[in-house]
Amino acid sequence: MTETKKYNLTLFDYFLIVGVVSCTFAYAVLSGEWDVLGIIAGIAGIINVVLCAKGNIINYVFGFINTSLYAYISFKSQLYGDFALNALYYVPMQFVGWYNWRKRISPQNSVQVIGRRLSWRARAIWGSVTLLATAASAVILAKVGDPYPVKDSITTVVSIIAIALMVKSYMEQWVLWLLVNVVSVVIWLQFTIAQEPHSAPMLIMWLFFTANSYNGFITWLKISR
């Protein structure tokens, strides 16, 4: 059977993309801050997660753009932890993900991956590793003075594990992404209430990401059957 390219984007997917793009440009206009690299990184990021939620391998192209630019922006801002995480882990994992997904492409759709699910034993192991690593990281962050050690630990450690599951095309990644996004919404909501600079656009972005992660979970329940 001849392979075809079907992107299968729904109205909801376009809503997420257009919503983030509109909010990004609206913020740039209202604030007068035209951060071109930041805008490109943000737009690439939402396209990346939307395509990933659809099981579309092209997501890794946008993932590479997003993580590379974010690593550069983090380095310039002296956020060396974020720089190291993106440059040394997230960027290389885009290539690992592309390589692994290419081996699981659907015969009917040349850009659609065939998802899979962990066994209950594997879920228990991955769940235990996630909890232990998150707890250990929170303790370390608290000792070095992080004001939000538990939240920061969740968003960092769980994201690392979620990407590991993502490149292996496991459905359970979306449970972790949903957790990360909900925690991120809570963090940026607190910053928005405290009227921290740039917090409102970040809150909007994470709300869109949360909606996408729920959509991704529902979609991957179907493609991992």
PDB file of C-alpha atoms in Angstrom:
ATOM      1  CA  MET A   1       0.000   0.000   0.000  1.00  0.00           C
ATOM      2  CA  THR A   2       1.306   3.448  -0.928  1.00  0.00           C
ATOM      3  CA  GLU A   3       2.282   5.674   1.981  1.00  0.00           C
ATOM      4  CA  THR A   4       0.566   9.038   2.202  1.00  0.00           C
ATOM      5  CA  LYS A   5       1.171  12.093   4.327  1.00  0.00           C
ATOM      6  CA  LYS A   6      -1.833  12.885   6.517  1.00  0.00           C
ATOM      7  CA  TYR A   7      -1.367  15.603   9.108  1.00  0.00           C
ATOM      8  CA  ASN A   8      -4.901  15.136  10.494  1.00  0.00           C
ATOM      9  CA  LEU A   9      -4.998  18.473  12.314  1.00  0.00           C
ATOM     10  CA  THR A  10      -8.389  19.213  13.846  1.00  0.00           C
ATOM     11  CA  LEU A  11     -10.103  22.531  14.487  1.00  0.00           C
ATOM     12  CA  PHE A  12      -8.938  22.262  18.100  1.00  0.00           C
ATOM     13  CA  ASP A  13      -5.309  21.879  16.953  1.00  0.00           C
ATOM     14  CA  TYR A  14      -5.568  25.005  14.824  1.00  0.00           C
ATOM     15  CA  PHE A  15      -7.179  26.787  17.782  1.00  0.00           C
ATOM     16  CA  LEU A  16      -4.144  25.971  19.941  1.00  0.00           C
ATOM     17  CA  ILE A  17      -1.647  27.131  17.316  1.00  0.00           C
ATOM     18  CA  VAL A  18      -3.516  30.296  16.359  1.00  0.00           C
ATOM     19  CA  GLY A  19      -4.221  31.031  20.035  1.00  0.00           C
ATOM     20  CA  VAL A  20      -0.560  30.957  21.073  1.00  0.00           C
ATOM     21  CA  VAL A  21       0.565  32.875  17.977  1.00  0.00           C
ATOM     22  CA  SER A  22      -2.118  35.540  18.532  1.00  0.00           C
ATOM     23  CA  CYS A  23      -1.295  35.926  22.221  1.00  0.00           C
ATOM     24  CA  THR A  24       2.430  36.116  21.444  1.00  0.00           C
ATOM     25  CA  PHE A  25       1.997  38.899  18.891  1.00  0.00           C
ATOM     26  CA  ALA A  26      -0.586  40.702  21.027  1.00  0.00           C
ATOM     27  CA  TYR A  27       1.880  40.773  23.925  1.00  0.00           C
ATOM     28  CA  ALA A  28       4.666  42.021  21.626  1.00  0.00           C
ATOM     29  CA  VAL A  29       2.450  44.840  20.339  1.00  0.00           C
ATOM     30  CA  LEU A  30       1.170  45.881  23.777  1.00  0.00           C
ATOM     31  CA  SER A  31       4.563  45.693  25.480  1.00  0.00           C
ATOM     32  CA  GLY A  32       6.618  46.988  22.562  1.00  0.00           C
ATOM     33  CA  GLU A  33       9.075  44.121  23.096  1.00  0.00           C
ATOM     34  CA  TRP A  34       9.686  42.432  19.743  1.00  0.00           C
ATOM     35  CA  ASP A  35      11.880  39.539  20.807  1.00  0.00           C
ATOM     36  CA  VAL A  36      12.181  37.811  17.414  1.00  0.00           C
ATOM     37  CA  LEU A  37      14.042  34.755  18.681  1.00  0.00           C
ATOM     38  CA  GLY A  38      11.614  34.370  21.570  1.00  0.00           C
ATOM     39  CA  ILE A  39       8.633  34.659  19.234  1.00  0.00           C
ATOM     40  CA  ILE A  40      10.045  32.050  16.838  1.00  0.00           C
ATOM     41  CA  ALA A  41      10.885  29.730  19.744  1.00  0.00           C
ATOM     42  CA  GLY A  42       7.379  30.071  21.184  1.00  0.00           C
ATOM     43  CA  ILE A  43       5.617  29.448  17.880  1.00  0.00           C
ATOM     44  CA  ALA A  44       7.879  26.496  17.091  1.00  0.00           C
ATOM     45  CA  GLY A  45       7.156  25.143  20.570  1.00  0.00           C
ATOM     46  CA  ILE A  46       3.368  25.076  20.189  1.00  0.00           C
ATOM     47  CA  ILE A  47       3.578  23.548  16.693  1.00  0.00           C
ATOM     48  CA  ASN A  48       5.965  20.952  18.119  1.00  0.00           C
ATOM     49  CA  VAL A  49       3.637  19.846  20.919  1.00  0.00           C
ATOM     50  CA  VAL A  50       0.515  19.899  18.715  1.00  0.00           C
ATOM     51  CA  LEU A  51       2.166  17.659  16.108  1.00  0.00           C
ATOM     52  CA  CYS A  52       3.560  15.422  18.842  1.00  0.00           C
ATOM     53  CA  ALA A  53       0.048  15.030  20.237  1.00  0.00           C
ATOM     54  CA  LYS A  54      -1.031  13.824  16.781  1.00  0.00           C
ATOM     55  CA  GLY A  55       1.834  11.309  16.670  1.00  0.00           C
ATOM     56  CA  ASN A  56       3.331  13.230  13.740  1.00  0.00           C
ATOM     57  CA  ILE A  57       7.094  12.767  13.279  1.00  0.00           C
ATOM     58  CA  ILE A  58       7.462  16.273  11.815  1.00  0.00           C
ATOM     59  CA  ASN A  59       7.148  17.519  15.405  1.00  0.00           C
ATOM     60  CA  TYR A  60      10.875  16.878  15.830  1.00  0.00           C
ATOM     61  CA  VAL A  61      11.748  19.526  13.225  1.00  0.00           C
ATOM     62  CA  PHE A  62       9.945  22.172  15.261  1.00  0.00           C
ATOM     63  CA  GLY A  63      11.217  20.630  18.490  1.00  0.00           C
ATOM     64  CA  PHE A  64      14.791  21.149  17.291  1.00  0.00           C
ATOM     65  CA  ILE A  65      14.090  24.796  16.438  1.00  0.00           C
ATOM     66  CA  ASN A  66      12.397  25.410  19.790  1.00  0.00           C
ATOM     67  CA  THR A  67      14.996  23.719  22.018  1.00  0.00           C
ATOM     68  CA  SER A  68      17.975  25.172  20.117  1.00  0.00           C
ATOM     69  CA  LEU A  69      16.668  28.732  20.363  1.00  0.00           C
ATOM     70  CA  TYR A  70      15.631  28.260  23.993  1.00  0.00           C
ATOM     71  CA  ALA A  71      19.136  26.990  24.822  1.00  0.00           C
ATOM     72  CA  TYR A  72      20.638  30.084  23.182  1.00  0.00           C
ATOM     73  CA  ILE A  73      18.214  32.438  24.953  1.00  0.00           C
ATOM     74  CA  SER A  74      18.887  30.729  28.303  1.00  0.00           C
ATOM     75  CA  PHE A  75      22.646  31.051  27.843  1.00  0.00           C
ATOM     76  CA  LYS A  76      22.377  34.763  27.035  1.00  0.00           C
ATOM     77  CA  SER A  77      20.166  35.211  30.105  1.00  0.00           C
ATOM     78  CA  GLN A  78      22.720  33.326  32.240  1.00  0.00           C
ATOM     79  CA  LEU A  79      20.180  30.595  33.007  1.00  0.00           C
ATOM     80  CA  TYR A  80      22.865  27.974  32.756  1.00  0.00           C
ATOM     81  CA  GLY A  81      20.740  25.173  34.197  1.00  0.00           C
ATOM     82  CA  ASP A  82      18.094  25.648  31.491  1.00  0.00           C
ATOM     83  CA  PHE A  83      20.834  26.020  28.890  1.00  0.00           C
ATOM     84  CA  ALA A  84      22.466  22.729  29.907  1.00  0.00           C
ATOM     85  CA  LEU A  85      19.129  20.890  30.032  1.00  0.00           C
ATOM     86  CA  ASN A  86      18.138  22.065  26.554  1.00  0.00           C
ATOM     87  CA  ALA A  87      21.527  21.947  24.822  1.00  0.00           C
ATOM     88  CA  LEU A  88      22.734  18.664  26.318  1.00  0.00           C
ATOM     89  CA  TYR A  89      19.465  16.719  26.578  1.00  0.00           C
ATOM     90  CA  TYR A  90      16.479  18.188  24.745  1.00  0.00           C
ATOM     91  CA  VAL A  91      18.318  19.032  21.493  1.00  0.00           C
ATOM     92  CA  PRO A  92      20.001  15.602  21.089  1.00  0.00           C
ATOM     93  CA  MET A  93      16.737  13.856  21.974  1.00  0.00           C
ATOM     94  CA  GLN A  94      15.085  15.429  18.923  1.00  0.00           C
ATOM     95  CA  PHE A  95      17.405  13.340  16.736  1.00  0.00           C
ATOM     96  CA  VAL A  96      16.937  10.252  18.902  1.00  0.00           C
ATOM     97  CA  GLY A  97      13.170  10.675  18.683  1.00  0.00           C
ATOM     98  CA  TRP A  98      13.218  11.090  14.905  1.00  0.00           C
ATOM     99  CA  TYR A  99      15.355   7.945  14.530  1.00  0.00           C
ATOM    100  CA  ASN A 100      13.115   5.853  16.799  1.00  0.00           C
ATOM    101  CA  TRP A 101       9.841   7.090  15.337  1.00  0.00           C
ATOM    102  CA  ARG A 102      11.026   6.382  11.792  1.00  0.00           C
ATOM    103  CA  LYS A 103      11.134   2.702  12.760  1.00  0.00           C
ATOM    104  CA  ARG A 104       7.491   2.802  13.890  1.00  0.00           C
ATOM    105  CA  ILE A 105       5.864   4.749  11.047  1.00  0.00           C
ATOM    106  CA  SER A 106       2.380   3.641   9.995  1.00  0.00           C
ATOM    107  CA  PRO A 107       2.207   1.844   6.603  1.00  0.00           C
ATOM    108  CA  GLN A 108      -0.777   4.045   5.700  1.00  0.00           C
ATOM    109  CA  ASN A 109       0.721   7.396   6.714  1.00  0.00           C
ATOM    110  CA  SER A 110       4.379   8.310   6.192  1.00  0.00           C
ATOM    111  CA  VAL A 111       4.433  10.867   9.047  1.00  0.00           C
ATOM    112  CA  GLN A 112       2.245   9.030  11.607  1.00  0.00           C
ATOM    113  CA  VAL A 113       3.915   6.974  14.324  1.00  0.00           C
ATOM    114  CA  ILE A 114       2.354   3.800  15.701  1.00  0.00           C
ATOM    115  CA  GLY A 115       2.074   4.389  19.443  1.00  0.00           C
ATOM    116  CA  ARG A 116       2.439   1.766  22.129  1.00  0.00           C
ATOM    117  CA  ARG A 117       1.756   1.320  25.832  1.00  0.00           C
ATOM    118  CA  LEU A 118       3.852   0.246  28.797  1.00  0.00           C
ATOM    119  CA  SER A 119       2.961  -2.939  30.619  1.00  0.00           C
ATOM    120  CA  TRP A 120       1.612  -2.544  34.143  1.00  0.00           C
ATOM    121  CA  ARG A 121       4.961  -3.762  35.500  1.00  0.00           C
ATOM    122  CA  ALA A 122       6.818  -1.177  33.424  1.00  0.00           C
ATOM    123  CA  ARG A 123       4.406   1.517  34.572  1.00  0.00           C
ATOM    124  CA  ALA A 124       5.149   0.633  38.199  1.00  0.00           C
ATOM    125  CA  ILE A 125       8.890   0.815  37.546  1.00  0.00           C
ATOM    126  CA  TRP A 126       8.746   4.110  35.635  1.00  0.00           C
ATOM    127  CA  GLY A 127       6.358   5.540  38.238  1.00  0.00           C
ATOM    128  CA  SER A 128       8.699   4.596  41.080  1.00  0.00           C
ATOM    129  CA  VAL A 129      11.722   6.042  39.285  1.00  0.00           C
ATOM    130  CA  THR A 130       9.825   9.262  38.630  1.00  0.00           C
ATOM    131  CA  LEU A 131       8.732   9.650  42.250  1.00  0.00           C
ATOM    132  CA  LEU A 132      12.176   8.870  43.697  1.00  0.00           C
ATOM    133  CA  ALA A 133      14.043  11.104  41.248  1.00  0.00           C
ATOM    134  CA  THR A 134      11.593  13.960  41.813  1.00  0.00           C
ATOM    135  CA  ALA A 135      11.856  13.650  45.606  1.00  0.00           C
ATOM    136  CA  ALA A 136      15.666  13.506  45.514  1.00  0.00           C
ATOM    137  CA  SER A 137      15.829  16.509  43.198  1.00  0.00           C
ATOM    138  CA  ALA A 138      13.456  18.496  45.425  1.00  0.00           C
ATOM    139  CA  VAL A 139      15.667  17.868  48.462  1.00  0.00           C
ATOM    140  CA  ILE A 140      18.762  19.028  46.562  1.00  0.00           C
ATOM    141  CA  LEU A 141      17.029  22.129  45.194  1.00  0.00           C
ATOM    142  CA  ALA A 142      15.767  23.026  48.684  1.00  0.00           C
ATOM    143  CA  LYS A 143      19.306  22.820  50.076  1.00  0.00           C
ATOM    144  CA  VAL A 144      20.673  25.147  47.396  1.00  0.00           C
ATOM    145  CA  GLY A 145      17.975  27.716  48.110  1.00  0.00           C
ATOM    146  CA  ASP A 146      15.391  27.137  45.378  1.00  0.00           C
ATOM    147  CA  PRO A 147      12.188  28.966  46.478  1.00  0.00           C
ATOM    148  CA  TYR A 148       9.986  26.353  44.770  1.00  0.00           C
ATOM    149  CA  PRO A 149      11.943  23.077  45.109  1.00  0.00           C
ATOM    150  CA  VAL A 150       9.008  20.682  44.711  1.00  0.00           C
ATOM    151  CA  LYS A 151       7.461  22.475  41.748  1.00  0.00           C
ATOM    152  CA  ASP A 152      10.799  22.985  40.003  1.00  0.00           C
ATOM    153  CA  SER A 153      11.708  19.370  40.616  1.00  0.00           C
ATOM    154  CA  ILE A 154       8.438  18.159  39.108  1.00  0.00           C
ATOM    155  CA  THR A 155       8.714  20.323  35.989  1.00  0.00           C
ATOM    156  CA  THR A 156      12.360  19.340  35.375  1.00  0.00           C
ATOM    157  CA  VAL A 157      12.586  15.673  36.351  1.00  0.00           C
ATOM    158  CA  VAL A 158       9.178  14.660  35.032  1.00  0.00           C
ATOM    159  CA  SER A 159       9.891  16.455  31.730  1.00  0.00           C
ATOM    160  CA  ILE A 160      13.139  14.509  31.325  1.00  0.00           C
ATOM    161  CA  ILE A 161      11.359  11.212  31.893  1.00  0.00           C
ATOM    162  CA  ALA A 162       8.428  12.228  29.680  1.00  0.00           C
ATOM    163  CA  ILE A 163      10.793  12.907  26.774  1.00  0.00           C
ATOM    164  CA  ALA A 164      12.447   9.526  27.302  1.00  0.00           C
ATOM    165  CA  LEU A 165       9.013   7.905  26.960  1.00  0.00           C
ATOM    166  CA  MET A 166       8.143  10.166  24.029  1.00  0.00           C
ATOM    167  CA  VAL A 167      11.104   9.151  21.866  1.00  0.00           C
ATOM    168  CA  LYS A 168      10.141   5.507  22.459  1.00  0.00           C
ATOM    169  CA  SER A 169       6.554   6.405  21.399  1.00  0.00           C
ATOM    170  CA  TYR A 170       4.842   5.377  24.640  1.00  0.00           C
ATOM    171  CA  MET A 171       1.364   6.719  25.363  1.00  0.00           C
ATOM    172  CA  GLU A 172       2.140   7.218  29.074  1.00  0.00           C
ATOM    173  CA  GLN A 173       4.271  10.262  28.236  1.00  0.00           C
ATOM    174  CA  TRP A 174       1.060  12.301  28.149  1.00  0.00           C
ATOM    175  CA  VAL A 175       0.209  11.546  31.761  1.00  0.00           C
ATOM    176  CA  LEU A 176       3.564  13.104  32.685  1.00  0.00           C
ATOM    177  CA  TRP A 177       3.174  16.048  30.294  1.00  0.00           C
ATOM    178  CA  LEU A 178      -0.232  16.778  31.792  1.00  0.00           C
ATOM    179  CA  LEU A 179       1.314  16.815  35.279  1.00  0.00           C
ATOM    180  CA  VAL A 180       4.170  19.100  34.168  1.00  0.00           C
ATOM    181  CA  ASN A 181       1.820  21.516  32.450  1.00  0.00           C
ATOM    182  CA  VAL A 182      -0.645  21.733  35.337  1.00  0.00           C
ATOM    183  CA  VAL A 183       2.195  22.451  37.785  1.00  0.00           C
ATOM    184  CA  SER A 184       3.587  25.075  35.382  1.00  0.00           C
ATOM    185  CA  VAL A 185       0.160  26.734  35.224  1.00  0.00           C
ATOM    186  CA  VAL A 186       0.101  26.921  39.030  1.00  0.00           C
ATOM    187  CA  ILE A 187       3.595  28.447  39.107  1.00  0.00           C
ATOM    188  CA  TRP A 188       2.844  31.115  36.497  1.00  0.00           C
ATOM    189  CA  LEU A 189      -0.562  31.854  38.016  1.00  0.00           C
ATOM    190  CA  GLN A 190       1.202  32.709  41.270  1.00  0.00           C
ATOM    191  CA  PHE A 191       3.662  34.917  39.371  1.00  0.00           C
ATOM    192  CA  THR A 192       0.786  36.613  37.527  1.00  0.00           C
ATOM    193  CA  ILE A 193      -1.052  37.345  40.777  1.00  0.00           C
ATOM    194  CA  ALA A 194       2.212  38.765  42.139  1.00  0.00           C
ATOM    195  CA  GLN A 195       2.438  40.879  38.940  1.00  0.00           C
ATOM    196  CA  GLU A 196       5.845  39.524  37.952  1.00  0.00           C
ATOM    197  CA  PRO A 197       7.085  40.755  34.524  1.00  0.00           C
ATOM    198  CA  HIS A 198       6.172  38.587  31.500  1.00  0.00           C
ATOM    199  CA  SER A 199       4.183  36.185  33.708  1.00  0.00           C
ATOM    200  CA  ALA A 200       0.756  36.642  32.075  1.00  0.00           C
ATOM    201  CA  PRO A 201       1.922  35.544  28.576  1.00  0.00           C
ATOM    202  CA  MET A 202       3.662  32.539  30.145  1.00  0.00           C
ATOM    203  CA  LEU A 203       0.476  31.626  31.997  1.00  0.00           C
ATOM    204  CA  ILE A 204      -1.488  31.783  28.738  1.00  0.00           C
ATOM    205  CA  MET A 205       1.103  29.621  26.971  1.00  0.00           C
ATOM    206  CA  TRP A 206       1.021  26.943  29.673  1.00  0.00           C
ATOM    207  CA  LEU A 207      -2.776  26.916  29.657  1.00  0.00           C
ATOM    208  CA  PHE A 208      -2.651  26.136  25.933  1.00  0.00           C
ATOM    209  CA  PHE A 209       0.003  23.484  26.569  1.00  0.00           C
ATOM    210  CA  THR A 210      -2.205  21.895  29.246  1.00  0.00           C
ATOM    211  CA  ALA A 211      -5.132  21.721  26.836  1.00  0.00           C
ATOM    212  CA  ASN A 212      -2.848  20.145  24.231  1.00  0.00           C
ATOM    213  CA  SER A 213      -1.508  17.548  26.664  1.00  0.00           C
ATOM    214  CA  TYR A 214      -5.059  16.417  27.452  1.00  0.00           C
ATOM    215  CA  ASN A 215      -5.765  16.252  23.719  1.00  0.00           C
ATOM    216  CA  GLY A 216      -2.540  14.291  23.237  1.00  0.00           C
ATOM    217  CA  PHE A 217      -3.536  11.790  25.915  1.00  0.00           C
ATOM    218  CA  ILE A 218      -6.903  11.142  24.235  1.00  0.00           C
ATOM    219  CA  THR A 219      -5.307  10.852  20.781  1.00  0.00           C
ATOM    220  CA  TRP A 220      -2.570   8.467  21.930  1.00  0.00           C
ATOM    221  CA  LEU A 221      -5.097   6.244  23.676  1.00  0.00           C
ATOM    222  CA  LYS A 222      -6.387   5.603  20.151  1.00  0.00           C
ATOM    223  CA  ILE A 223      -3.114   5.307  18.199  1.00  0.00           C
ATOM    224  CA  SER A 224      -1.538   3.031  20.839  1.00  0.00           C
ATOM    225  CA  ARG A 225      -4.263   0.398  20.765  1.00  0.00           C
TER     226      ARG A 225
END
